CSV table of C-alpha atoms in Angstrom, one decimal:
chain,number,residue,atom,x,y,z
A,878,MET,CA,-2.5,-17.4,12.6
A,879,ARG,CA,0.8,-16.1,14.9
A,880,ARG,CA,-0.3,-12.5,15.7
A,881,GLY,CA,1.7,-11.4,19.0
A,882,PHE,CA,4.9,-10.5,19.6
A,883,GLY,CA,7.6,-12.0,21.4
A,884,LEU,CA,11.1,-11.2,22.6
A,885,ARG,CA,14.0,-11.5,19.6
A,886,VAL,CA,17.1,-11.1,19.8
A,887,LEU,CA,19.1,-9.3,17.7
A,888,ALA,CA,22.4,-10.3,17.4
A,889,ILE,CA,25.2,-7.3,16.1
A,890,GLY,CA,29.1,-8.4,15.8
A,891,ALA,CA,30.0,-8.7,19.9
A,892,ALA,CA,27.2,-5.8,20.4
A,893,THR,CA,23.1,-7.3,21.5
A,894,ALA,CA,20.6,-5.3,20.4
A,895,VAL,CA,16.7,-6.2,21.9
A,896,VAL,CA,14.4,-6.3,19.4
A,897,ALA,CA,11.2,-5.0,21.4
A,898,ALA,CA,8.0,-6.9,21.5
A,899,CYS,CA,4.5,-5.1,22.9
A,900,ALA,CA,3.3,-8.0,23.7
A,901,ALA,CA,3.5,-6.0,27.2
A,902,SER,CA,2.4,-2.6,28.1
A,903,PRO,CA,4.8,-0.3,25.6
A,904,PRO,CA,6.6,2.3,27.6
A,905,ALA,CA,4.4,5.7,28.5
A,906,PRO,CA,5.2,7.9,25.9
A,907,SER,CA,7.8,11.1,26.9
A,908,ALA,CA,9.7,13.7,25.3
A,909,PRO,CA,12.4,13.6,22.6
A,910,ALA,CA,15.9,12.7,23.5
A,911,SER,CA,16.9,16.3,23.2
A,912,GLY,CA,14.7,16.4,26.1
A,913,SER,CA,14.8,19.9,26.6
A,914,ALA,CA,15.7,21.2,23.3
A,915,ALA,CA,13.9,24.1,22.0
A,916,ALA,CA,10.7,23.7,19.5
A,917,VAL,CA,11.7,23.6,16.3
A,918,THR,CA,10.4,25.6,13.7
A,919,GLY,CA,10.2,26.1,9.9
A,920,THR,CA,9.5,23.5,7.2
A,921,LEU,CA,9.9,19.7,8.0
A,922,ILE,CA,10.0,17.3,5.2
A,923,VAL,CA,9.9,13.6,5.2
A,924,ASN,CA,9.5,11.0,3.1
A,925,GLY,CA,9.0,7.3,3.4
A,926,ALA,CA,8.2,4.2,2.3
A,927,GLY,CA,4.4,3.3,1.8
A,928,THR,CA,4.4,0.9,5.2
A,929,LEU,CA,5.6,3.7,6.9
A,930,ALA,CA,2.0,6.2,6.1
A,931,LYS,CA,0.4,5.0,8.8
A,932,PRO,CA,2.9,5.8,12.5
A,933,PHE,CA,4.3,8.0,10.5
A,934,THR,CA,1.7,10.5,10.1
A,935,ALA,CA,0.2,9.4,14.1
A,936,MET,CA,3.9,10.4,14.7
A,937,ILE,CA,3.8,13.5,12.9
A,938,ALA,CA,0.9,15.1,15.0
A,939,ALA,CA,2.2,14.0,17.8
A,940,PHE,CA,5.8,16.1,16.8
A,941,LYS,CA,3.3,18.9,15.9
A,942,ALA,CA,1.9,19.2,18.9
A,943,GLN,CA,5.0,18.8,20.8
A,944,ASN,CA,6.5,21.8,17.9
A,945,PRO,CA,3.3,24.0,16.9
A,946,ASP,CA,5.6,25.9,15.1
A,947,VAL,CA,6.3,24.0,12.4
A,948,THR,CA,4.5,22.6,9.2
A,949,VAL,CA,5.3,18.8,8.1
A,950,GLN,CA,5.0,18.1,4.6
A,951,SER,CA,5.4,14.6,3.9
A,952,ARG,CA,5.5,11.9,1.6
A,953,PHE,CA,5.4,8.1,0.9
A,954,ALA,CA,6.4,5.7,-1.4
A,955,GLY,CA,8.2,2.3,-2.5
A,956,SER,CA,11.7,3.5,-0.3
A,957,VAL,CA,13.9,2.7,-3.7
A,958,GLU,CA,11.7,5.5,-5.7
A,959,VAL,CA,12.1,8.3,-2.5
A,960,VAL,CA,16.2,8.0,-2.3
A,961,ARG,CA,16.2,8.2,-6.2
A,962,GLY,CA,14.1,11.3,-5.6
A,963,ILE,CA,17.8,12.2,-3.3
A,964,THR,CA,20.2,11.4,-5.4
A,965,GLU,CA,18.4,11.9,-8.8
A,966,LEU,CA,16.3,14.2,-9.1
A,967,HIS,CA,17.8,15.6,-5.4
A,968,THR,CA,14.5,16.5,-4.1
A,969,PRO,CA,15.1,18.4,-1.2
A,970,VAL,CA,13.8,16.1,2.5
A,971,ASP,CA,14.3,16.6,5.7
A,972,VAL,CA,14.0,12.7,7.0
A,973,LEU,CA,14.3,10.0,4.5
A,974,GLY,CA,12.3,6.4,6.1
A,975,VAL,CA,13.7,3.2,4.3
A,976,ALA,CA,12.5,0.1,4.3
A,977,ASP,CA,15.5,-1.8,3.9
A,978,TYR,CA,17.8,0.0,5.9
A,979,SER,CA,21.1,-1.5,2.7
A,980,LEU,CA,19.7,1.7,0.9
A,981,ILE,CA,20.8,4.2,2.5
A,982,PRO,CA,24.3,2.6,2.4
A,983,SER,CA,24.6,1.7,-0.7
A,984,LYS,CA,22.9,4.5,-2.9
A,985,MET,CA,23.4,7.5,-0.8
A,986,TYR,CA,26.6,7.0,1.0
A,987,GLY,CA,28.5,8.3,-1.9
A,988,THR,CA,31.2,5.4,-2.6
A,989,ASN,CA,33.5,5.4,-5.3
A,990,GLY,CA,33.6,9.0,-5.9
A,991,GLY,CA,29.8,9.6,-5.8
A,992,THR,CA,28.0,12.4,-4.5
A,993,GLN,CA,26.7,11.6,-0.9
A,994,PHE,CA,24.1,12.3,0.2
A,995,ALA,CA,23.2,10.6,3.6
A,996,ASN,CA,26.8,9.0,5.5
A,997,TRP,CA,25.3,7.7,8.7
A,998,TYR,CA,21.5,5.5,9.1
A,999,VAL,CA,19.9,4.3,12.2
A,1000,GLY,CA,18.3,1.3,12.0
A,1001,PHE,CA,14.7,1.1,14.1
A,1002,ALA,CA,12.1,-1.5,13.5
A,1003,ALA,CA,11.6,-4.7,12.2
A,1004,ASN,CA,8.9,-6.3,10.3
A,1005,ARG,CA,7.8,-9.7,8.7
A,1006,SER,CA,7.5,-10.8,4.4
A,1007,THR,CA,4.9,-12.8,4.0
A,1008,PHE,CA,1.3,-12.5,2.4
A,1009,ALA,CA,-2.5,-10.8,3.1
A,1010,TYR,CA,-5.7,-12.3,2.4
A,1011,THR,CA,-9.3,-12.9,3.6
A,1012,ASP,CA,-12.3,-15.6,4.2
A,1013,ARG,CA,-13.1,-14.4,0.6
A,1014,SER,CA,-10.1,-15.3,-1.6
A,1015,LYS,CA,-9.4,-18.5,-3.4
A,1016,GLY,CA,-8.6,-20.8,-1.6
A,1017,ALA,CA,-8.7,-19.8,2.3
A,1018,ALA,CA,-11.1,-22.3,3.3
A,1019,GLY,CA,-8.1,-25.4,3.1
A,1020,LEU,CA,-5.5,-22.6,3.4
A,1021,THR,CA,-2.4,-24.3,6.4
A,1022,ALA,CA,1.4,-23.7,7.1
A,1023,ASP,CA,2.0,-26.9,4.6
A,1024,ASN,CA,-0.1,-26.3,1.6
A,1025,TRP,CA,-0.4,-22.4,1.1
A,1026,TYR,CA,2.0,-22.6,-1.9
A,1027,HIS,CA,0.3,-24.9,-3.4
A,1028,VAL,CA,-3.1,-22.8,-3.1
A,1029,LEU,CA,-1.2,-19.4,-4.3
A,1030,ALA,CA,-0.2,-21.4,-7.7
A,1031,GLN,CA,-3.9,-22.8,-8.1
A,1032,PRO,CA,-6.2,-21.7,-11.3
A,1033,GLY,CA,-7.3,-18.6,-11.6
A,1034,ALA,CA,-6.2,-16.7,-7.5
A,1035,LYS,CA,-5.1,-13.8,-8.3
A,1036,ILE,CA,-2.0,-12.0,-6.6
A,1037,GLY,CA,-0.9,-9.0,-5.8
A,1038,ARG,CA,2.8,-7.5,-5.5
A,1039,SER,CA,4.4,-4.6,-5.7
A,1040,ASN,CA,7.5,-3.2,-8.1
A,1041,PRO,CA,10.7,-4.8,-7.0
A,1042,ASP,CA,12.4,-1.6,-9.5
A,1043,THR,CA,11.2,0.7,-7.0
A,1044,ASP,CA,9.8,-1.1,-3.5
A,1045,PRO,CA,11.3,-3.4,-1.2
A,1046,SER,CA,8.5,-5.0,-0.7
A,1047,GLY,CA,8.6,-5.9,-4.1
A,1048,TYR,CA,12.2,-7.6,-4.0
A,1049,GLN,CA,11.3,-9.0,-0.5
A,1050,THR,CA,8.4,-10.7,-2.0
A,1051,LEU,CA,10.5,-12.5,-4.9
A,1052,GLN,CA,13.3,-13.7,-2.0
A,1053,MET,CA,10.9,-15.0,-0.1
A,1054,LEU,CA,9.1,-16.9,-2.1
A,1055,ALA,CA,13.0,-18.3,-3.5
A,1056,LEU,CA,14.0,-18.9,-0.1
A,1057,ALA,CA,10.9,-21.2,0.3
A,1058,GLN,CA,11.2,-23.0,-2.6
A,1059,ASN,CA,14.8,-24.1,-1.0
A,1060,PHE,CA,13.1,-24.3,2.9
A,1061,TYR,CA,10.4,-26.6,1.2
A,1062,HIS,CA,12.7,-28.8,-1.3
A,1063,GLN,CA,9.7,-27.4,-4.0
A,1064,PRO,CA,11.7,-26.9,-7.2
A,1065,GLY,CA,9.6,-23.9,-9.6
A,1066,LEU,CA,7.7,-22.8,-6.3
A,1067,SER,CA,8.4,-19.0,-7.0
A,1068,ALA,CA,7.3,-19.3,-10.2
A,1069,ALA,CA,4.2,-21.5,-10.2
A,1070,VAL,CA,3.2,-18.7,-7.6
A,1071,LEU,CA,4.3,-15.6,-9.6
A,1072,ALA,CA,2.2,-17.1,-12.4
A,1073,ASN,CA,-0.7,-15.3,-10.6
A,1074,SER,CA,0.9,-12.8,-10.7
A,1075,PRO,CA,2.1,-11.1,-14.1
A,1076,PRO,CA,4.1,-8.3,-13.6
A,1077,GLU,CA,1.7,-5.5,-15.1
A,1078,THR,CA,-0.1,-6.2,-12.4
A,1079,MET,CA,2.3,-4.8,-10.2
A,1080,VAL,CA,2.2,-0.8,-8.0
A,1081,GLY,CA,4.4,1.0,-7.2
A,1082,THR,CA,4.5,0.5,-3.3
A,1083,GLU,CA,2.1,-2.3,-2.5
A,1084,THR,CA,0.1,-0.5,0.6
A,1085,GLN,CA,-1.3,0.4,-3.1
A,1086,LEU,CA,-3.2,-2.5,-3.0
A,1087,LEU,CA,-4.8,-3.0,0.3
A,1088,PRO,CA,-8.3,-1.7,-0.9
A,1089,ALA,CA,-7.7,-4.4,-3.8
A,1090,VAL,CA,-7.6,-7.1,-1.2
A,1091,SER,CA,-10.0,-6.3,1.4
A,1092,SER,CA,-12.7,-6.4,-1.5
A,1093,GLY,CA,-11.7,-9.3,-3.6
A,1094,GLN,CA,-10.4,-7.7,-6.6
A,1095,ILE,CA,-7.3,-9.5,-5.8
A,1096,ASP,CA,-7.0,-13.4,-3.4
A,1097,TYR,CA,-3.8,-12.7,-1.8
A,1098,LEU,CA,-1.1,-9.4,-1.7
A,1099,GLY,CA,2.4,-9.8,-0.6
A,1100,ILE,CA,3.3,-7.6,2.6
A,1101,TYR,CA,4.5,-7.0,5.8
A,1102,ARG,CA,3.4,-8.9,8.2
A,1103,SER,CA,2.3,-5.2,9.8
A,1104,ASP,CA,-0.3,-3.3,7.4
A,1105,ALA,CA,-1.7,-7.6,7.6
A,1106,LEU,CA,-2.6,-5.8,11.2
A,1107,GLN,CA,-3.2,-2.6,10.2
A,1108,HIS,CA,-5.8,-3.1,7.6
A,1109,HIS,CA,-7.6,-5.7,10.3
A,1110,LEU,CA,-6.1,-8.5,7.2
A,1111,LYS,CA,-5.1,-12.3,7.8
A,1112,PHE,CA,-2.0,-12.9,6.9
A,1113,LEU,CA,0.3,-16.4,6.3
A,1114,ASP,CA,2.3,-17.6,9.7
A,1115,LEU,CA,5.2,-18.4,7.5
A,1116,PRO,CA,8.8,-19.6,9.1
A,1117,SER,CA,11.7,-17.9,10.0
A,1118,GLN,CA,14.3,-19.3,7.5
A,1119,ILE,CA,11.9,-17.8,4.8
A,1120,ASP,CA,10.3,-14.2,5.8
A,1121,LEU,CA,13.0,-12.4,6.0
A,1122,SER,CA,12.5,-11.4,10.6
A,1123,ASP,CA,14.8,-12.4,12.0
A,1124,PRO,CA,18.9,-11.5,12.0
A,1125,ALA,CA,20.4,-15.2,13.0
A,1126,GLN,CA,18.8,-16.6,9.3
A,1127,ALA,CA,20.7,-13.6,7.6
A,1128,ALA,CA,22.8,-16.2,6.0
A,1129,THR,CA,20.1,-18.1,4.6
A,1130,TYR,CA,18.5,-14.9,3.3
A,1131,ALA,CA,21.6,-14.3,1.6
A,1132,THR,CA,21.9,-17.8,-0.7
A,1133,VAL,CA,19.3,-15.7,-2.5
A,1134,SER,CA,19.2,-12.4,-4.9
A,1135,VAL,CA,16.5,-11.9,-7.4
A,1136,PRO,CA,16.5,-9.2,-10.1
A,1137,THR,CA,16.0,-6.0,-10.8
A,1138,SER,CA,16.6,-2.8,-12.6
A,1139,SER,CA,19.0,-1.6,-10.9
A,1140,GLY,CA,21.0,-4.8,-10.4
A,1141,PRO,CA,20.7,-8.0,-8.7
A,1142,ARG,CA,18.9,-7.9,-4.7
A,1143,THR,CA,20.1,-10.4,-2.0
A,1144,GLY,CA,18.5,-11.6,0.6
A,1145,LYS,CA,18.8,-9.2,3.8
A,1146,PRO,CA,16.3,-9.2,7.0
A,1147,ILE,CA,14.1,-6.9,6.5
A,1148,VAL,CA,15.3,-3.5,9.4
A,1149,TYR,CA,13.5,-0.5,8.3
A,1150,ALA,CA,16.3,2.6,8.5
A,1151,LEU,CA,16.4,6.8,9.1
A,1152,THR,CA,18.3,9.1,8.3
A,1153,VAL,CA,18.8,13.1,8.2
A,1154,PRO,CA,20.0,13.5,4.5
A,1155,THR,CA,23.2,15.7,4.0
A,1156,ASN,CA,21.7,18.3,1.9
A,1157,ALA,CA,18.7,18.5,4.0
A,1158,PRO,CA,17.4,21.9,4.5
A,1159,ASN,CA,15.9,22.1,7.3
A,1160,ALA,CA,18.4,19.7,8.9
A,1161,ALA,CA,18.0,20.0,12.8
A,1162,ALA,CA,14.8,19.6,13.0
A,1163,GLY,CA,15.1,16.6,10.6
A,1164,LEU,CA,17.4,14.7,13.4
A,1165,ARG,CA,14.7,16.1,15.8
A,1166,PHE,CA,11.7,13.6,14.1
A,1167,VAL,CA,14.4,10.8,13.9
A,1168,GLU,CA,14.8,11.5,17.9
A,1169,PHE,CA,11.1,11.7,18.4
A,1170,VAL,CA,11.4,8.3,16.5
A,1171,LEU,CA,13.3,6.3,18.2
A,1172,SER,CA,11.3,7.4,21.9
A,1173,PRO,CA,8.9,5.7,24.3
A,1174,ALA,CA,6.9,8.1,22.8
A,1175,GLY,CA,7.8,7.0,19.0
A,1176,GLN,CA,8.2,3.2,20.1
A,1177,LYS,CA,4.9,2.9,21.0
A,1178,ILE,CA,3.4,3.8,17.8
A,1179,MET,CA,5.2,1.2,15.5
A,1180,SER,CA,4.5,-1.2,17.9
A,1181,ASP,CA,0.8,-0.4,17.8
A,1182,ASN,CA,1.6,-0.5,13.7
A,1183,GLY,CA,2.7,-4.2,13.7
A,1184,PHE,CA,6.3,-3.2,13.8
A,1185,THR,CA,8.6,-5.4,15.5
A,1186,VAL,CA,11.0,-2.7,17.4
A,1187,VAL,CA,15.0,-2.7,17.3
A,1188,ALA,CA,15.8,-1.3,20.6
A,1189,PRO,CA,18.6,0.2,20.9
A,1190,ALA,CA,18.6,1.0,17.5
A,1191,VAL,CA,21.3,0.3,15.4
A,1192,ALA,CA,23.2,2.7,13.7
A,1193,GLY,CA,26.0,2.5,10.9
A,1194,VAL,CA,28.6,5.3,9.5
A,1195,ALA,CA,30.0,5.9,6.5
A,1196,GLY,CA,34.1,6.3,6.7
A,1197,GLY,CA,35.3,9.1,8.9
A,1198,ALA,CA,31.7,10.6,9.5
A,1199,GLN,CA,30.2,10.6,12.9
A,1200,LEU,CA,26.6,9.4,14.1
A,1201,PRO,CA,25.0,12.6,15.3
A,1202,ALA,CA,25.9,13.1,19.1
A,1203,SER,CA,22.0,13.2,20.3
A,1204,VAL,CA,20.8,10.2,19.4
A,1205,GLN,CA,23.7,8.3,20.3
A,1206,PRO,CA,22.6,6.8,23.2
A,1207,GLN,CA,19.4,5.5,21.5
A,1208,THR,CA,22.0,3.0,19.6
A,1209,VAL,CA,24.5,0.3,19.5
A,1210,PRO,CA,27.0,-0.6,16.0
A,1211,ALA,CA,25.1,-1.8,13.0
A,1212,LYS,CA,26.4,-5.3,11.7
A,1213,LEU,CA,23.9,-5.7,9.4
A,1214,PRO,CA,25.0,-7.8,5.3
A,1215,GLY,CA,25.6,-4.5,3.3
A,1216,GLY,CA,24.9,-2.2,6.4
């Protein structure tokens, strides 16, 4: 299985951003982009995607070391769920991190007269959709890059995945299977694999099932490559036309759409994004945390945890809004689908 990162170019309109790989030595840790700014205080509330739990927990510890008077509260769940917490329940959040950048403009910009809960985002990391497994997984001994969908569809294989209504990994797994069906010219591929993953076995976020695949309770888990690397699991090394990792394949990804309770989800490259909600109770601390994530120290933590760092980060803004000045030097304009 391919586990190293290479350098990848992310074409964004007239601008070009390098999706930085850390096969080479990462930059040395440094202070956040704000440099000499005074340490922040008060309570910082961080909500994020389940797959960000491990790197963000490390970042929070490093951030607190630089800002000893700040108290941090964090929660990690499915990205759709945490966005709904802000937009529907008005949950106070200072920093939001999602596993699908398009959730911020589509659900938080307040288009069509709705309430605006965010007016910018920065895409800071990329990932790959895959299936993780172990040596004890059913059919693992004979699994190859050419027969994986046959192995996962065999009778008795147990496949875990997250709920597409609450978690991007859930709908991205469905999109990946739909793309595989087209790529391999195998009608019925997606349905055959999903027959081993009935809806009643779905969970809120894919990371909840990591113990189940590690212990052998399930054989395969639809998940991100970063999670597989963090937990020392084997994973399928899928073509870029399938795994939602390559912005150059955006047109191919857009050929598939899967249903969710909030409407169809069209395939897009997997790009993680951050924002500070407009109603953040401690927006200053939230912005400083975003600066830390974009700093060399934050980038190193992300790459150490199996993510591909997007550097410079890609930034999107709502009409009439401006990106905070302190993060502008680390970004280029985003021209991502739906962003």
